[in-house]
Short mmCIF file of C-alpha atoms and ligand atoms in Angstrom, two decimals:
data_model
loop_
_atom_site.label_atom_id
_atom_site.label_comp_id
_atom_site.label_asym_id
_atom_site.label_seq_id
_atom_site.Cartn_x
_atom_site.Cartn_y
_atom_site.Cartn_z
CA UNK Q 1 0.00 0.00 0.00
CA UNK Q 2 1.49 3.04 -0.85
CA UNK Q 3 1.60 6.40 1.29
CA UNK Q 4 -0.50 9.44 0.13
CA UNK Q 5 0.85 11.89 -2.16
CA UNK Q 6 0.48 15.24 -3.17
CA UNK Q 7 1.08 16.78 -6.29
CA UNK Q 8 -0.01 20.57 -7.27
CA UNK Q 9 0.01 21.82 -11.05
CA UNK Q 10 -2.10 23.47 -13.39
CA UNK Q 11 -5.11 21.50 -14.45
CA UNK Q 12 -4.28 20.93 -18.05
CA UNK Q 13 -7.97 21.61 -18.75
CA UNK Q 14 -8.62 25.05 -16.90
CA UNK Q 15 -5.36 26.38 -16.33
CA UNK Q 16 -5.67 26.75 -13.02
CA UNK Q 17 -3.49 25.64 -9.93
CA UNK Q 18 -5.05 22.40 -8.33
CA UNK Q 19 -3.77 19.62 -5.96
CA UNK Q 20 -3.79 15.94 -7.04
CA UNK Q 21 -4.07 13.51 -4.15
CA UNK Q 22 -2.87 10.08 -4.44
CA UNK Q 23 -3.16 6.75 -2.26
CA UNK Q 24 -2.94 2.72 -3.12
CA UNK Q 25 -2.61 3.98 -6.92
CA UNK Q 26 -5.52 6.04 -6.88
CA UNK Q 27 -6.27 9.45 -7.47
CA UNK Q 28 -8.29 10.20 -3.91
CA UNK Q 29 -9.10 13.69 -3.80
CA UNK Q 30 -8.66 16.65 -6.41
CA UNK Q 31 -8.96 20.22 -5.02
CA UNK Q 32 -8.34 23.82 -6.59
CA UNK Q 33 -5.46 25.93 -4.96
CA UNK Q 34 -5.75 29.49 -4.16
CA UNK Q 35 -2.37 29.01 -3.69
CA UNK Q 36 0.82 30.16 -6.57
CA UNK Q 37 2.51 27.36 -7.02
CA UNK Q 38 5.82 28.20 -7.96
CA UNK Q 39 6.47 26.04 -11.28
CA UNK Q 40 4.71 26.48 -14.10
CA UNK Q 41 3.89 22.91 -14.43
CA UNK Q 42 0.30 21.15 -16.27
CA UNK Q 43 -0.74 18.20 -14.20
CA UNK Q 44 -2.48 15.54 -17.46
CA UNK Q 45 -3.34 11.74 -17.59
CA UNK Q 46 -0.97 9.22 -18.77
CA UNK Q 47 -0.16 9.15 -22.47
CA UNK Q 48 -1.30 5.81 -23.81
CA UNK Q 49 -0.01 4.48 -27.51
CA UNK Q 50 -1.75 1.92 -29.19
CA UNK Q 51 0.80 1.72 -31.66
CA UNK Q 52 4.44 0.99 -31.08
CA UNK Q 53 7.16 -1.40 -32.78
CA UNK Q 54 9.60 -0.06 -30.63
CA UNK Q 55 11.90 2.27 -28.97
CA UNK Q 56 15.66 3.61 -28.89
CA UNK Q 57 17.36 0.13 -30.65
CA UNK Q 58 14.52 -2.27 -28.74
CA UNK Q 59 12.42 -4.00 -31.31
CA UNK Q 60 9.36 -5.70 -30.98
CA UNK Q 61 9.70 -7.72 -34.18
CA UNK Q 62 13.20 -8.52 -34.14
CA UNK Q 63 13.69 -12.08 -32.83
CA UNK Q 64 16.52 -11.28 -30.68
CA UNK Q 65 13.90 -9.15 -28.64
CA UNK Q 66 14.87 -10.26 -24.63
CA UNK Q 67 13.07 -10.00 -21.75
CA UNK Q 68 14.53 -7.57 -20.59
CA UNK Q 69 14.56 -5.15 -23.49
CA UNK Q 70 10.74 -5.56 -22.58
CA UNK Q 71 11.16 -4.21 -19.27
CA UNK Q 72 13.81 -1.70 -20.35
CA UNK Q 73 11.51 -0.42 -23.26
CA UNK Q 74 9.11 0.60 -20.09
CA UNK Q 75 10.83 2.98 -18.32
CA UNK Q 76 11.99 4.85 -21.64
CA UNK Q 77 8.53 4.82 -22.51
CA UNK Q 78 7.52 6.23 -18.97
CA UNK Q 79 10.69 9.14 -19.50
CA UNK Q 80 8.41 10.32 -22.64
CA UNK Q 81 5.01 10.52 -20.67
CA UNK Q 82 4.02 7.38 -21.82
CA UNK Q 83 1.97 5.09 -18.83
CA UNK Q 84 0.45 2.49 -21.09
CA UNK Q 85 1.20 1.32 -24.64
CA UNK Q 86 0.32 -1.94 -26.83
CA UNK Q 87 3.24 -3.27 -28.16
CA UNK Q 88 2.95 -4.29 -31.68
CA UNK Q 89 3.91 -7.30 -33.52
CA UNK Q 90 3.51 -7.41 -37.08
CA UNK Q 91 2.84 -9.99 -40.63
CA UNK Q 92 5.91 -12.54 -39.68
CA UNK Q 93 6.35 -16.27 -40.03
CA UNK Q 94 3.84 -18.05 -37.44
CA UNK Q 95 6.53 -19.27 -35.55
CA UNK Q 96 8.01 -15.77 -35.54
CA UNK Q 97 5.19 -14.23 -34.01
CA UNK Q 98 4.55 -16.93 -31.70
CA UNK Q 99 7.79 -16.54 -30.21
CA UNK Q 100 7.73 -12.80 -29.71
CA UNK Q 101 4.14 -13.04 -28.67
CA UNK Q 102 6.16 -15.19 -25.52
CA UNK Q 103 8.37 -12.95 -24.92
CA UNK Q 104 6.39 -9.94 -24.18
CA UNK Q 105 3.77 -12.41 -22.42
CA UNK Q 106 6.92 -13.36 -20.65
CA UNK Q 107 8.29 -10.12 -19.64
CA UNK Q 108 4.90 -9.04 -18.25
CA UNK Q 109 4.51 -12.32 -16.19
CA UNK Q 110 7.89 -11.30 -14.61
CA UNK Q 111 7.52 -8.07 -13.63
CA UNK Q 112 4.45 -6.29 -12.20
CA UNK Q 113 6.02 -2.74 -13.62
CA UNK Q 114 5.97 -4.11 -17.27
CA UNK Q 115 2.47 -5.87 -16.68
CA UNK Q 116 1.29 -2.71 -15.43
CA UNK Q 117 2.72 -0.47 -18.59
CA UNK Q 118 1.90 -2.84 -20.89
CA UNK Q 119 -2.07 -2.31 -21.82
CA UNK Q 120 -1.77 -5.83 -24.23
CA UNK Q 121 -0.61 -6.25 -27.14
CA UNK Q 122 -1.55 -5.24 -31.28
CA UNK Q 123 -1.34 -7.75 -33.23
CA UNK Q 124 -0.80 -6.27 -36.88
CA UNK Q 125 -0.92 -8.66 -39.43
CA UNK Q 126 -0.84 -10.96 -41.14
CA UNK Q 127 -4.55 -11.27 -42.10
CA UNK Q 128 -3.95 -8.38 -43.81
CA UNK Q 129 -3.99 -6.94 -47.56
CA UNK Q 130 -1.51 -8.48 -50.48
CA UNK Q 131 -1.62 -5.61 -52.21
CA UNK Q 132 1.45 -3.36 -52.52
CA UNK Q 133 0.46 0.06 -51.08
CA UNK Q 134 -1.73 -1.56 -48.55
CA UNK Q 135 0.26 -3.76 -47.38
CA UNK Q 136 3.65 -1.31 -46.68
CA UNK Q 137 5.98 -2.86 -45.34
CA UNK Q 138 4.38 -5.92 -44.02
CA UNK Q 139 6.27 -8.90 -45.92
CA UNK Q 140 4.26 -10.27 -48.69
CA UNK Q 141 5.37 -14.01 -47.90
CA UNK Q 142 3.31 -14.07 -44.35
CA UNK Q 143 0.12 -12.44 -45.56
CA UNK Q 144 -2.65 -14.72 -45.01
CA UNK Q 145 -6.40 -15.21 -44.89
CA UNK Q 146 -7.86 -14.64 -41.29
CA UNK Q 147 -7.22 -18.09 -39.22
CA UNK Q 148 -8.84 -18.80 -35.78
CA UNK Q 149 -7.09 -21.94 -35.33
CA UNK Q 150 -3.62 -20.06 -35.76
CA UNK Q 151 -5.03 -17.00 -33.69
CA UNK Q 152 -5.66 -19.03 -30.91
CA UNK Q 153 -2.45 -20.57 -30.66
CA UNK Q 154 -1.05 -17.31 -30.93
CA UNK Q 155 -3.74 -15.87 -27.87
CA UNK Q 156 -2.31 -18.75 -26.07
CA UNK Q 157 1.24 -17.78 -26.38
CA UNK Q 158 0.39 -14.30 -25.88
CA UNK Q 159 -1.16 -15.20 -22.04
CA UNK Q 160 -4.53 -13.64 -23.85
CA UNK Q 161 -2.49 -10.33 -23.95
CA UNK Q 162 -3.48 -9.76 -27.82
CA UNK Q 163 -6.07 -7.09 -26.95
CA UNK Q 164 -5.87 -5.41 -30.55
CA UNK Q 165 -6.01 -6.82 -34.36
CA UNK Q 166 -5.71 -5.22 -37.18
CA UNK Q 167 -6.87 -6.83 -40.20
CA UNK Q 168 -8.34 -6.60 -43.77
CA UNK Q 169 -11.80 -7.05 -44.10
CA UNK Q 170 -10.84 -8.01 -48.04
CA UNK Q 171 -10.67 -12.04 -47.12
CA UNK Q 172 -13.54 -14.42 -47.57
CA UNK Q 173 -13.77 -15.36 -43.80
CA UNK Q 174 -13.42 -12.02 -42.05
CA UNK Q 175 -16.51 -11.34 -41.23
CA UNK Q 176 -16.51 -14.57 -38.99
CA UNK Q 177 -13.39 -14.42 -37.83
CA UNK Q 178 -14.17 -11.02 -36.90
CA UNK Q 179 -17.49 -11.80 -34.99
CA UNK Q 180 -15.04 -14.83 -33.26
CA UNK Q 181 -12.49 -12.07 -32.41
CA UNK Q 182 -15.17 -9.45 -30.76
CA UNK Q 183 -16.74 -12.60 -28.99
CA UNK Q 184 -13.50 -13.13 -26.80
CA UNK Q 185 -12.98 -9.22 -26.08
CA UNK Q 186 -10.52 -8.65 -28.89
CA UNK Q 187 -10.59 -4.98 -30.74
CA UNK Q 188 -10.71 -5.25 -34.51
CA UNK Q 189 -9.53 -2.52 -36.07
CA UNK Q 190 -9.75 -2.28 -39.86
CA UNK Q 191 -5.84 -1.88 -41.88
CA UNK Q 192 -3.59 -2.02 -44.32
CA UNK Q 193 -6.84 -3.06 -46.44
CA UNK Q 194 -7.93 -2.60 -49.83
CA UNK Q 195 -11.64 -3.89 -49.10
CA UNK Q 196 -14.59 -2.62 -50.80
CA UNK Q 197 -16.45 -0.22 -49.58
CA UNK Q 198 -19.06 -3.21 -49.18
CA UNK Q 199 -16.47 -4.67 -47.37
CA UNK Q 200 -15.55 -2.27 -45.22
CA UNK Q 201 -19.35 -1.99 -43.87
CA UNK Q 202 -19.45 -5.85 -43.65
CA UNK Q 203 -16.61 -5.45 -41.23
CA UNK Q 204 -18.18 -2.76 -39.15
CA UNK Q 205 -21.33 -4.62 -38.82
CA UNK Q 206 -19.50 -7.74 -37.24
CA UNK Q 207 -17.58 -5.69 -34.66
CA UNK Q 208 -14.92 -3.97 -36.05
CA UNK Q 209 -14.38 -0.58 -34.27
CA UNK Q 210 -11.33 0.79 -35.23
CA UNK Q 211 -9.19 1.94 -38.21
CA UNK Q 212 -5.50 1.51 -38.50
CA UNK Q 213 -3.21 5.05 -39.12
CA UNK Q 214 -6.02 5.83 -41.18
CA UNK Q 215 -4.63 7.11 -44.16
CA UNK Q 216 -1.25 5.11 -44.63
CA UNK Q 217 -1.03 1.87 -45.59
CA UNK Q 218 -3.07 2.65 -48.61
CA UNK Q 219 -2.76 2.89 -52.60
CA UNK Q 220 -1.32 5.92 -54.04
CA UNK Q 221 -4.59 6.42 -56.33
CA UNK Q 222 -8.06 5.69 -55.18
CA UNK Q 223 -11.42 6.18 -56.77
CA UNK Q 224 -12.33 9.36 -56.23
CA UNK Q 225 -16.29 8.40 -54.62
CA UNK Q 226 -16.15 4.73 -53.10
CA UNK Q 227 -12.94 3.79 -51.50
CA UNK Q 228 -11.94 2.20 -48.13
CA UNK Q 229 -10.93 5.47 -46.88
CA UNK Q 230 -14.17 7.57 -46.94
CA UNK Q 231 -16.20 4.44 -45.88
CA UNK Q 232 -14.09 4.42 -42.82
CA UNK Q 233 -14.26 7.72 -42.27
CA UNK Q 234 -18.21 7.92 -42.77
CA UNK Q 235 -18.67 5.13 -39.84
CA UNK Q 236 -19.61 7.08 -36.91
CA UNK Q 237 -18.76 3.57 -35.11
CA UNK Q 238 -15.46 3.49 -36.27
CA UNK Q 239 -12.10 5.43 -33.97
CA UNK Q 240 -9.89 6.74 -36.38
CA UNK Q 241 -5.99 5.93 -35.35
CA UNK Q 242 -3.89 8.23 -36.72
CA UNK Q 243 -0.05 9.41 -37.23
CA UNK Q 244 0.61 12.97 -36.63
CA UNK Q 245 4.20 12.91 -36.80
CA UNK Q 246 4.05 15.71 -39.51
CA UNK Q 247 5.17 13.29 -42.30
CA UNK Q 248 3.06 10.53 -42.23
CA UNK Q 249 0.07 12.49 -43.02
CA UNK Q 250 -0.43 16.04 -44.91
CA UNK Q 251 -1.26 19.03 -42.37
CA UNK Q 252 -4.38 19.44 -44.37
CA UNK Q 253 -5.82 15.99 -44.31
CA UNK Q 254 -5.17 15.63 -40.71
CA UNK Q 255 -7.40 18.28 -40.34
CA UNK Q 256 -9.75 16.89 -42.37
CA UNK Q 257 -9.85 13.82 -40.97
CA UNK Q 258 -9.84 15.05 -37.06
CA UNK Q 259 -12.93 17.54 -38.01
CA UNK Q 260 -15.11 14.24 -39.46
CA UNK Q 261 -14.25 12.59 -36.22
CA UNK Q 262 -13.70 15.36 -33.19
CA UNK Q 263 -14.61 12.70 -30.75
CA UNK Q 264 -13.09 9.22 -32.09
CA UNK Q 265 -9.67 10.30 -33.05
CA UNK Q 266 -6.95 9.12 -31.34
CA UNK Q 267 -3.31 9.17 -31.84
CA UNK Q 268 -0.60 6.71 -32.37
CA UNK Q 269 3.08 7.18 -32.76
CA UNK Q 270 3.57 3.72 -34.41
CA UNK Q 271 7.10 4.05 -33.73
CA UNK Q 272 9.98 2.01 -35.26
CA UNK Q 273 12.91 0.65 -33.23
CA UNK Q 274 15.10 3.74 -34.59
CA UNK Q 275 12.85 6.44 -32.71
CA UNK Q 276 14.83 7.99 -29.88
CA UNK Q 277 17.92 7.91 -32.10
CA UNK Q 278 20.43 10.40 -32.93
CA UNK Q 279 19.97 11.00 -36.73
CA UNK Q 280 21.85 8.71 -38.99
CA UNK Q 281 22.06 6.10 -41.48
CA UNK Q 282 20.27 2.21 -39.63
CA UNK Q 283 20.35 -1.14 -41.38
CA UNK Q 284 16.36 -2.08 -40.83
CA UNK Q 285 15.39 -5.75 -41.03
CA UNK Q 286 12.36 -4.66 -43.49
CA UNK Q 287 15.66 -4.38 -46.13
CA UNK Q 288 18.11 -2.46 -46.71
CA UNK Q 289 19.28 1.28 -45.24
CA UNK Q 290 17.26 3.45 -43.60
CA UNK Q 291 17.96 7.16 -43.01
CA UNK Q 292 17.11 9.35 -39.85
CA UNK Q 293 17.34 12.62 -40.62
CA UNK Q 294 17.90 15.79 -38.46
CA UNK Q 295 14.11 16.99 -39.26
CA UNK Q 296 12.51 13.08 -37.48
CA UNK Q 297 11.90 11.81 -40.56
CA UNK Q 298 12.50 8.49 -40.87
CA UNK Q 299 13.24 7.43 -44.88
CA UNK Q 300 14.81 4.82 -47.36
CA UNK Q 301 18.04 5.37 -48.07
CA UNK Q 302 18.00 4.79 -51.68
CA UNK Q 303 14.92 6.75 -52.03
CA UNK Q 304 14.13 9.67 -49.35
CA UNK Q 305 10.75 10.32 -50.35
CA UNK Q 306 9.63 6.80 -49.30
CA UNK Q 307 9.03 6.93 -45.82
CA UNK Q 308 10.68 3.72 -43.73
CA UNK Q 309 8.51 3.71 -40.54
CA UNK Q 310 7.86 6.40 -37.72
CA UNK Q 311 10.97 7.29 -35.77
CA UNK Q 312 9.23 9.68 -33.36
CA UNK Q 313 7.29 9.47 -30.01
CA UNK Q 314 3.37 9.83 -29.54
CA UNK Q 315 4.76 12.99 -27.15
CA UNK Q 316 6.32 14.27 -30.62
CA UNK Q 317 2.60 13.79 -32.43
CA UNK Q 318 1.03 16.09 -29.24
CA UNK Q 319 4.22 18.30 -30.06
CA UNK Q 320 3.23 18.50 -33.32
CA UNK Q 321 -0.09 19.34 -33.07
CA UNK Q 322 0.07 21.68 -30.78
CA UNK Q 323 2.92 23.81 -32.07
CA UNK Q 324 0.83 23.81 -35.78
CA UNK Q 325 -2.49 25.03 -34.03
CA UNK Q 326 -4.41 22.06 -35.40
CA UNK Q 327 -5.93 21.75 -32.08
CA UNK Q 328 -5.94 22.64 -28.66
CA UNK Q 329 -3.78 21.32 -26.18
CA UNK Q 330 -6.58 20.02 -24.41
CA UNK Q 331 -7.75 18.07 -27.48
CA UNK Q 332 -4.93 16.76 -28.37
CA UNK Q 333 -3.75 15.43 -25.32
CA UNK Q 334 -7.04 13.84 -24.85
CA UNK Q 335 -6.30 12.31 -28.24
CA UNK Q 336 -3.18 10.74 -27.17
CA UNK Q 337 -4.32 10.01 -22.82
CA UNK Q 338 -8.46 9.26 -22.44
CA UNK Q 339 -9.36 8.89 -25.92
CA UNK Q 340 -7.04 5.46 -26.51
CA UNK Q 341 -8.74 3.94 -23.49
CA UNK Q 342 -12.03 4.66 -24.60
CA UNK Q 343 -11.75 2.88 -28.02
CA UNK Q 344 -10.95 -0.14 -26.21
CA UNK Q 345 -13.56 0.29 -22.86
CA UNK Q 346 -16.18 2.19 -23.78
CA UNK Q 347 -15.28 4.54 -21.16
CA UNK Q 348 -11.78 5.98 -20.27
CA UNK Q 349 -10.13 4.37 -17.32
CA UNK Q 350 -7.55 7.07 -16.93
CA UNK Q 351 -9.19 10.61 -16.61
CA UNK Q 352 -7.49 13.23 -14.33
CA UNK Q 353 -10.65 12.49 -11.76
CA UNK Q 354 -11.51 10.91 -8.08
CA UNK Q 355 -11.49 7.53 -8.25
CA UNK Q 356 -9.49 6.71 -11.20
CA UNK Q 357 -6.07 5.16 -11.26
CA UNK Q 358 -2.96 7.92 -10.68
CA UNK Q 359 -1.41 7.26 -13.81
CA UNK Q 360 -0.59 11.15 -14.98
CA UNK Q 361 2.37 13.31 -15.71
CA UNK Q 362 3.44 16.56 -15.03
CA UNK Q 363 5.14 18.77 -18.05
CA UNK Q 364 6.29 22.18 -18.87
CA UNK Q 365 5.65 24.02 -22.20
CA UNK Q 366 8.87 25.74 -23.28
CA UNK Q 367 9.99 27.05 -26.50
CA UNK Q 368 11.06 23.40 -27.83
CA UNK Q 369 7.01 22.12 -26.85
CA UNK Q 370 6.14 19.89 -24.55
CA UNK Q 371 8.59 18.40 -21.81
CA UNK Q 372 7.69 15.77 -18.97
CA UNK Q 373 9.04 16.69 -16.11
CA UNK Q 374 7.51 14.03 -14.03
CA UNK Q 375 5.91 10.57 -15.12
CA UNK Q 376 3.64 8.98 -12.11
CA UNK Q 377 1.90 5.48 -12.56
CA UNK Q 378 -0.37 3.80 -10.32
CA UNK Q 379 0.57 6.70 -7.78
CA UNK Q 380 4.22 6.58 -7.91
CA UNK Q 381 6.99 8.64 -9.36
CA UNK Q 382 8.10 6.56 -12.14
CA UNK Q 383 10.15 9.50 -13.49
CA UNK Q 384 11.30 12.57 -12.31
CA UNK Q 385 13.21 15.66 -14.09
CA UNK Q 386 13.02 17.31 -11.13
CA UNK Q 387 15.93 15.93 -9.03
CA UNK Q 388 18.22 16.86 -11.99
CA UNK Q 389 17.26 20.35 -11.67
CA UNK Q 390 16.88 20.73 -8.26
ZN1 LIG O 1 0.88 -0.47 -40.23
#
C-alpha cells in the first residue's frame, strides 16, 4: 500500500493551480489551490499508444527481442510521458510471431512494472492486404487469410495479452473471424486493407471498431467516390488511429480527418525501433538502409521520399499538433491520454478524476514544446526531471 501523495500543477484543462491527491494507486481527492505554485507545471493523464514497434534500438519484431529489453523499453517509454502502450507485432512467419508473442507475455509475467505499462498487445498482421500500397511494409510471404485456429495458438502464447487486431476485411472469412475475435474481447480494427467499400461496412457490422493510421497503408490512387478510406471515415462507429508525426500524413488531411471525427480520433506514434535515435544512417530488417534525418523523418536510403517507418514518439505527435495550431492542447492530449482507453472500454479508465487510477504526468511548455518533467503510474513517481534540476 502506498503512502498518500500530493502533487499541485495546473489542471491541463482550466489552467488553473489544483492539488492531485494520491493513495494505493488512486487518485483520492482533487482540489483547486488558491495558492501560486511556484512552477509552471500542467498536471495531465498518462499518455497511452496503441501503436508501437519499438523504442531507442529495442524491437518488438526482431527475434533477438529479450526480456529484458521488454522491461527496459518501459521505463523509456515512462521518460516520454508514456503510462500504457500496446506493443505491436507485425505480418511474420507463425513461428516468428509466436515466439515474440512469448516474450512480451513473458516479460509481463515477470515483472508487475511491465504488466502494469503494458495495456496488451496489437497484433498487426498478417490477415492483412496483399496488395502493394496496402500492405507497406508488411512482408508479402506471411500475408494470409484470417485463421482462428492459428489465432488461438497465438492468444495462447500471448497469455490472452493480444487485446488489438488489425486486419483486412478483403478475405472471404473475415466477417466470422471477426465476430469470433469481438466474442473473446478482442478490438478489430480495420488496416492495411484494400476492401470494398461493401467490405468495409461488412466489417463494421460484425464488430470492427477501429481503423488503422487511417490514411497510410493505402494505394497511391483511389477512386475518387467509393474507396476504403471515406467508408471508414463515414462510420460514426469506427475510432480513427492516426499518425501525426508531420510526415506521415499532410497538415491538411489531418485536419480533415480530425474535423469528421472530433470525438473518435486518437493518436498513435507507431514508432519504429530507430525512434529515440540520434539522426543517422540504420540497417532495418524490413531491407536495406534506412535514413534518420535531423528533421525526425524516418526514410529509405536509396529513395528519401519513401518513408521507412515512424521514428518519433506519440509525445512528438502532441508536439506536433500543438505547435501547428491544429488543435488545442486540451484536445490533443485527450487524443493521445483518455481517448485510446475509450476505443478499447467504452469509457476511459484514466481521466485526471476521483477515483481513477494515478497514472498522470506533469510537463512544462517551453519554446522546444512539450517536456515531462515528471511521469507517475499507479501513484508513484516513475520519473522525475526534477531531481536533476533541483
Ligand atoms: Zn501499419
Amino acid at each position: 500500500m502506498s503512502k498518500n501523495k500530493t502533487f499541485k500543477a495546473l489542471d491541463y484543462r482550466t489552467n488553473k493551480p489544483i492539488s492531485v491527491d494520491v493513495e494505493n494507486g488512486k487518485i483520492c481527492a482533487i482540489s483547486e489551490i488558491i495558492e501560486t505554485l511556484d512552477t509552471n507545471y500542467f498536471v495531465a493523464p498518462g499518455l497511452v499508444d496503441l501503436q508501437i514497434n519499438g523504442f531507442k534500438g529495442i524491437d518488438f519484431n526482431s527475434l533477438d527481442l529479450k526480456i529484458t529489453d521488454v522491461h527496459e523499453i518501459c521505463n523509456i517509454l515512462l521518460e516520454k510521458g508514456i503510462t500504457s502502450f500496446y506493443p505491436t507485432v507485425i505480418t511474420n512467419s507463425s513461428e516468428a510471431i509466436e515466439l515474440l508473442l512469448t516474450t512480451i507475455s513473458t516479460a509481463c509475467n515477470n515483472s508487475k512494472k511491465t504488466d502494469a505499462c503494458i495495456g496488451g498487445i496489437h497484433l498487426e498482421g498478417p490477415f492483412i492486404s496483399f496488395q502493394d500500397g496496402p500492405r507497406g511494409a508488411h512482408s508479402k510471404d506471411f500475408v494470409q487469410a484470417p485463421d482462428w485456429n492459428l489465432f488461438e495458438k497465438w492468444q495462447k502464447a500471448a497469455n490472452g495479452k493480444i487485446k488489438i487486431i488489425t486486419l483486412s476485411p478483403e478475405w472471404e472469412n473475415s466477417t466470422e473471424f471477426i465476430e469470433k475475435c469481438i466474442k473473446s474481447g478482442v478490438i478489430v480494427s480495420i488496416g492495411h486493407t484494400a476492401a470494398t467499400t461493401e467490405q468495409i461496412q461488412n466489417a463494421i457490422k460484425a464488430g470492427a471498431t477501429m481503423s488503422t493510421h487511417l490514411g497510410n497503408g493505402c494505394h497511391a490512387m483511389l477512386p475518387r467516390h467509393k474507396n476504403y478510406i471515406f467508408e471508414q471515415l463515414a462510420s460514426e462507429k469506427l475510432w480513427s488511429t492516426l499518425i501525426a508525426d508531420g510526415f506521415h500524413l499532410p497538415d491538411s488531411l489531418l485536419k480533415i480527418f480530425l474535423k469528421t471525427k472530433p470525438n473518435k480520433s486518437i493518436l498513435v506514434s507507431d514508432a519504429t525501433s530507430f525512434a529515440g535515435l540520434p539522426s543517422g544512417t540504420y540497417k532495418s530488417h524490413i531491407g536495406g538502409n534506412v535514413e534518420l534525418n535531423e528533421d525526425g523523418k524516418l526514410c529509405m536510403q536509396d529513395n528519401i521520399d519513401m518513408l521507412a517507418g515512424s521514428a518519433q514518439s506519440l509525445l512528438w505527435c502532441v508536439n506536433q499538433l500543438v505547435k501547428k495550431q491544429i488543435t488545442s492542447l486540451q484536445d490533443t492530449w485527450n487524443m493521445a491520454s483518455i481517448k485510446p482507453t475509450e476505443a478499447l472500454f467504452g469509457t476511459s479508465n484514466n481521466f485526471l478524476e476521483v477515483g481513477y487510477k494515478a497514472d498522470f504526468v506533469l510537463f512544462e511548455k517551453n519554446i522546444n514544446g512539450i517536456q515531462i518533467k515528471q511521469t507517475i503510474k499507479d501513484g508513484e513517481i516513475v520519473f522525475s526531471d526534477l531531481i536533476k534540476n533541483s
